[in-house]
Coordinates of N, CA and C and ligand atoms in Angstrom, one line a residue:
M1 N 21.7 13.3 -0.1 CA 20.9 14.3 0.1 C 19.2 13.7 0.3
Q2 N 18.7 13.5 -0.8 CA 17.4 13.0 -0.8 C 17.1 11.4 -0.5
G3 N 18.3 10.9 -0.3 CA 18.1 9.3 -0.1 C 17.6 8.7 -1.2
N4 N 16.5 7.9 -0.9 CA 15.7 7.3 -1.8 C 14.3 7.8 -2.3
R5 N 14.1 9.2 -1.8 CA 12.7 9.7 -2.3 C 12.8 10.2 -3.5
S6 N 12.2 9.4 -4.4 CA 12.2 9.7 -6.1 C 11.1 10.9 -6.2
R7 N 11.4 11.7 -7.0 CA 10.5 12.9 -7.1 C 9.6 12.5 -8.5
D8 N 8.3 13.0 -8.4 CA 7.4 13.2 -9.4 C 7.2 11.8 -10.0
T9 N 6.7 11.1 -9.0 CA 6.3 9.5 -9.5 C 5.0 9.9 -9.9
A10 N 4.3 8.9 -10.4 CA 2.7 8.9 -11.2 C 1.9 9.1 -10.2
P11 N 2.1 8.3 -9.0 CA 1.1 8.3 -7.9 C 1.0 9.9 -7.2
E12 N 2.3 10.3 -7.2 CA 2.5 11.8 -6.7 C 1.7 12.8 -7.6
L13 N 2.2 12.8 -8.9 CA 1.4 13.7 -9.7 C 0.0 13.6 -9.8
A14 N -0.5 12.2 -9.8 CA -1.8 12.2 -9.7 C -2.7 12.7 -8.7
V15 N -1.7 12.8 -7.4 CA -2.4 13.4 -6.1 C -2.4 14.9 -6.1
R16 N -1.4 15.3 -6.8 CA -1.1 16.7 -7.0 C -2.2 17.3 -7.6
R17 N -2.6 16.9 -8.8 CA -3.6 17.0 -9.8 C -4.8 17.2 -9.0
L18 N -5.2 16.3 -8.1 CA -6.3 16.0 -7.7 C -6.5 17.0 -6.6
V19 N -5.7 17.3 -5.8 CA -5.6 18.3 -4.5 C -5.5 19.6 -5.3
H20 N -5.0 20.0 -6.3 CA -4.8 21.4 -6.9 C -6.4 21.5 -7.6
A21 N -6.9 20.6 -8.0 CA -8.2 20.6 -8.7 C -9.3 21.0 -7.8
M22 N -9.1 20.4 -6.3 CA -10.0 20.8 -5.1 C -9.8 22.3 -4.6
G23 N -8.8 22.9 -5.2 CA -8.6 24.3 -4.9 C -7.8 24.5 -3.8
M24 N -6.9 23.4 -3.5 CA -5.9 23.8 -2.4 C -4.6 24.1 -3.1
R25 N -3.7 24.7 -2.4 CA -2.4 25.3 -3.1 C -1.3 24.9 -2.2
Y26 N -0.1 24.6 -2.7 CA 0.8 24.0 -2.0 C 2.1 24.2 -2.7
L27 N 3.1 23.8 -2.1 CA 4.3 23.7 -2.6 C 4.9 22.3 -2.9
V28 N 6.0 22.1 -3.8 CA 6.1 20.7 -4.4 C 7.6 20.4 -4.0
N29 N 7.9 19.2 -3.5 CA 9.2 18.9 -3.2 C 9.9 19.9 -2.6
T30 N 9.8 20.3 -1.3 CA 10.1 21.5 -0.6 C 10.3 21.1 0.8
R31 N 11.4 21.9 1.5 CA 11.4 21.4 2.8 C 10.3 22.3 3.7
P32 N 9.7 21.6 4.5 CA 8.7 22.3 5.5 C 9.3 23.4 6.3
V33 N 10.5 22.9 6.8 CA 11.1 23.5 7.8 C 12.7 23.8 7.2
A34 N 12.9 25.0 6.9 CA 14.1 25.4 6.1 C 15.4 24.8 6.8
H35 N 15.4 24.7 8.3 CA 16.9 24.1 8.8 C 16.7 22.7 8.9
L36 N 15.8 22.0 8.4 CA 15.7 20.6 8.4 C 15.8 19.9 7.1
R37 N 16.7 19.0 7.0 CA 17.1 18.6 5.9 C 16.3 17.6 5.3
R38 N 14.9 17.8 5.3 CA 13.9 16.9 5.1 C 12.9 17.6 4.2
T39 N 12.6 16.8 2.9 CA 11.9 17.2 1.9 C 10.5 16.6 1.6
A40 N 9.3 17.2 1.7 CA 8.2 16.6 1.7 C 7.6 16.7 0.1
D41 N 6.7 16.0 0.1 CA 6.2 15.9 -1.5 C 5.2 17.2 -1.7
L42 N 4.1 17.2 -0.7 CA 3.4 18.4 -0.8 C 3.8 19.2 0.3
V43 N 3.6 20.7 0.2 CA 3.9 21.2 1.7 C 3.0 22.6 1.6
F44 N 2.0 22.3 2.7 CA 1.2 23.6 2.9 C 1.7 24.5 3.9
R45 N 2.1 25.5 3.5 CA 2.9 26.4 4.5 C 2.0 26.8 5.6
G46 N 0.8 27.6 5.3 CA -0.2 28.3 6.1 C -0.6 27.1 7.3
P47 N -1.3 26.2 6.7 CA -1.7 25.3 7.9 C -0.7 24.4 8.3
R48 N 0.6 24.5 7.6 CA 1.6 23.6 8.4 C 1.4 22.1 8.3
V49 N 1.0 21.8 6.9 CA 0.7 20.0 6.8 C 1.6 19.8 5.8
A50 N 2.4 18.8 6.0 CA 3.4 18.2 5.1 C 2.8 16.9 4.6
V51 N 2.9 16.5 3.6 CA 2.3 15.2 3.1 C 3.6 14.4 2.0
F52 N 3.6 13.4 2.6 CA 4.5 12.2 2.1 C 3.7 11.2 1.2
I53 N 4.3 10.8 0.1 CA 3.8 9.6 -0.8 C 4.8 8.6 -0.9
D54 N 4.8 7.7 0.1 CA 5.9 6.7 0.2 C 6.0 5.7 -1.0
G55 N 7.0 5.5 -1.7 CA 7.0 4.3 -2.7 C 7.1 3.1 -1.8
C56 N 6.4 2.0 -2.5 CA 6.0 1.0 -1.8 C 7.3 0.1 -1.6
Y57 N 8.3 0.1 -2.3 CA 9.5 -0.5 -2.2 C 10.6 0.1 -1.2
W58 N 10.8 1.3 -1.5 CA 12.0 1.9 -0.7 C 11.2 2.0 0.6
H59 N 10.1 2.4 1.0 CA 9.8 2.4 2.3 C 9.3 1.4 2.8
G60 N 9.1 0.4 2.6 CA 8.9 -1.0 3.0 C 7.5 -1.3 3.2
C61 N 6.6 -1.1 2.2 CA 5.3 -1.1 2.4 C 4.9 -2.6 2.8
P62 N 4.2 -2.9 3.6 CA 3.5 -4.4 4.3 C 3.0 -5.1 2.9
N63 N 2.4 -4.4 2.3 CA 1.7 -5.2 1.1 C 2.6 -5.5 0.0
H64 N 3.6 -4.8 -0.4 CA 4.2 -4.8 -1.7 C 5.7 -4.9 -1.6
F65 N 6.3 -4.8 -0.4 CA 7.8 -5.1 -0.2 C 8.0 -6.6 0.0
R66 N 8.8 -7.0 -1.0 CA 9.3 -8.4 -0.9 C 10.7 -8.4 -0.7
Q67 N 11.0 -9.0 0.2 CA 12.4 -9.2 0.2 C 13.4 -10.1 -0.7
P68 N 14.3 -9.3 -1.4 CA 15.1 -9.9 -2.3 C 15.7 -11.2 -1.8
I69 N 16.0 -12.0 -2.6 CA 16.8 -13.1 -2.2 C 18.3 -12.8 -2.3
A70 N 18.8 -12.1 -3.3 CA 20.2 -11.8 -3.3 C 20.3 -10.6 -2.5
N71 N 21.6 -10.6 -1.7 CA 21.8 -9.6 -0.7 C 20.8 -9.2 0.3
A72 N 19.9 -10.4 0.8 CA 19.0 -10.0 1.6 C 19.4 -9.2 2.7
D73 N 20.4 -9.2 3.4 CA 21.0 -8.5 4.6 C 20.9 -7.1 4.1
Y74 N 21.5 -7.0 3.1 CA 21.8 -5.6 2.6 C 20.4 -4.8 2.4
W75 N 19.5 -5.6 1.8 CA 18.1 -4.7 1.6 C 17.3 -4.5 2.7
R76 N 17.4 -5.6 3.6 CA 16.8 -5.6 4.9 C 17.5 -4.2 5.7
D77 N 18.5 -4.2 5.8 CA 19.2 -3.0 6.6 C 18.7 -1.8 5.9
K78 N 18.8 -1.6 4.4 CA 18.6 -0.5 3.7 C 17.1 -0.1 3.9
I79 N 16.2 -0.8 4.0 CA 14.7 -0.5 4.1 C 14.3 0.0 5.6
A80 N 15.0 -0.9 6.6 CA 15.0 -0.7 7.7 C 15.5 0.9 8.1
R81 N 16.4 1.3 7.4 CA 17.2 2.7 7.7 C 16.0 3.6 7.0
N82 N 15.7 3.3 6.0 CA 14.7 4.3 5.4 C 13.3 4.6 6.2
R83 N 12.9 3.4 7.0 CA 11.9 3.5 7.7 C 12.2 4.3 9.0
A84 N 13.4 4.0 9.6 CA 13.7 4.7 11.0 C 13.8 6.3 10.4
R85 N 14.4 6.5 9.2 CA 14.5 8.0 8.8 C 12.9 8.7 8.6
D86 N 11.9 7.8 8.1 CA 10.7 8.4 7.8 C 10.1 9.0 9.3
A87 N 10.4 7.9 10.4 CA 9.8 8.0 11.6 C 10.6 9.4 12.1
E88 N 12.0 9.3 12.0 CA 12.5 10.6 12.8 C 12.0 12.2 11.9
T89 N 11.9 11.8 10.6 CA 11.3 13.0 9.7 C 9.8 13.5 10.5
D90 N 9.1 12.6 10.8 CA 7.8 12.8 11.3 C 7.8 13.4 12.5
E91 N 8.7 12.8 13.4 CA 9.1 13.5 14.8 C 9.6 15.1 14.7
L92 N 10.5 15.0 13.8 CA 11.1 16.5 13.8 C 10.2 17.5 13.5
L93 N 9.3 17.1 12.3 CA 8.3 18.0 11.8 C 7.3 18.3 12.8
R94 N 7.1 17.2 13.6 CA 5.8 17.4 14.6 C 6.4 18.4 15.9
R95 N 7.6 18.2 16.1 CA 8.1 18.9 17.2 C 8.4 20.6 16.7
E96 N 8.1 20.8 15.2 CA 8.0 22.1 14.8 C 6.6 22.5 14.5
G97 N 5.7 21.8 14.8 CA 4.4 22.2 15.0 C 3.9 21.9 13.6
W98 N 4.2 20.9 12.9 CA 3.6 20.4 11.6 C 2.8 19.3 11.8
T99 N 1.7 19.3 10.9 CA 1.1 18.0 10.9 C 1.5 17.1 9.7
V100 N 1.9 15.9 9.9 CA 2.8 15.0 8.9 C 1.5 13.9 8.5
L101 N 1.3 14.0 7.2 CA 0.3 12.8 6.3 C 1.4 11.9 5.7
R102 N 1.2 10.8 5.8 CA 2.1 9.8 5.2 C 1.3 8.8 4.4
F103 N 1.4 8.7 3.0 CA 0.7 7.4 2.4 C 1.6 6.7 1.7
W104 N 0.8 5.5 1.2 CA 1.8 4.8 0.4 C 1.5 4.8 -1.0
S105 N 2.5 4.8 -1.8 CA 1.9 5.1 -3.4 C 1.1 4.0 -4.0
H106 N 0.6 2.8 -3.4 CA -0.2 2.0 -3.9 C -1.5 2.7 -3.3
E107 N -2.0 3.6 -2.4 CA -3.4 4.1 -2.1 C -3.7 4.9 -3.3
P108 N -5.1 4.7 -3.6 CA -5.7 5.4 -4.9 C -5.9 7.0 -4.6
P109 N -5.2 7.6 -5.5 CA -4.9 9.1 -5.5 C -6.3 9.9 -4.9
P110 N -7.6 9.4 -5.6 CA -8.6 10.4 -5.0 C -8.7 10.1 -3.3
T111 N -8.4 8.6 -3.0 CA -8.7 8.3 -1.4 C -7.5 9.4 -0.7
V112 N -6.3 9.6 -1.1 CA -5.2 10.3 -0.5 C -5.7 11.8 -0.6
A113 N -6.1 12.3 -1.7 CA -6.5 13.7 -2.3 C -7.6 14.0 -1.1
Q114 N -8.6 13.2 -0.8 CA -9.7 13.5 0.0 C -9.2 13.5 1.7
A115 N -8.2 12.4 1.9 CA -7.8 12.5 3.2 C -7.0 13.8 3.5
V116 N -6.1 14.5 2.6 CA -5.7 15.7 2.5 C -6.5 16.8 2.8
R117 N -7.6 16.7 2.1 CA -8.6 17.8 2.0 C -9.0 17.8 3.6
A118 N -9.5 16.8 4.0 CA -10.1 16.6 5.4 C -9.2 17.3 6.5
V119 N -7.8 17.2 6.3 CA -7.0 17.5 7.3 C -6.9 19.1 7.2
I120 N -6.7 19.6 6.0 CA -6.7 21.1 5.4 C -7.9 21.7 5.9
D121 N -9.1 21.3 5.5 CA -10.3 21.8 6.1 C -10.1 22.0 7.6
R122 N -10.1 21.1 8.2 CA -10.0 20.9 9.6 C -9.2 22.2 10.2
S123 N -7.7 22.1 9.7 CA -6.9 23.3 10.0 C -7.3 24.6 9.8
E124 N -8.2 24.9 8.7 CA -8.9 26.3 8.5 C -9.9 26.8 9.4
L125 N -10.3 26.0 10.0 CA -11.6 26.3 10.9 C -11.0 27.5 11.9
Ligands
ZN201 ZN1 2.3 -0.9 -1.3

């Protein structure tokens, strides 16, 4: 179902708190588009903005993913599949008219929250 997208991680919670404190309202761990079996971390239905906060390991962050020595092929394939799925999710949502914002879980939550706000503000003009 959800693959490796874990829910309510610490970075995700921190971003949610900040975005909420800025006065923005959103849905959590929801499908932006009902018929697409893809769940975003924060969903802004009105402006159609979907936010993903990707775990550094599972999504293959260039700074933090380290190839394990044991079962190297397995992990390489697994992370590659996750990344392909992420790209496919972005494409599917964009085709439905959504703006997709993707961040790494290592990015400072205030930076992420500001970036989200910039996009939401622009979409409300
Ligand atoms: Zn990272």
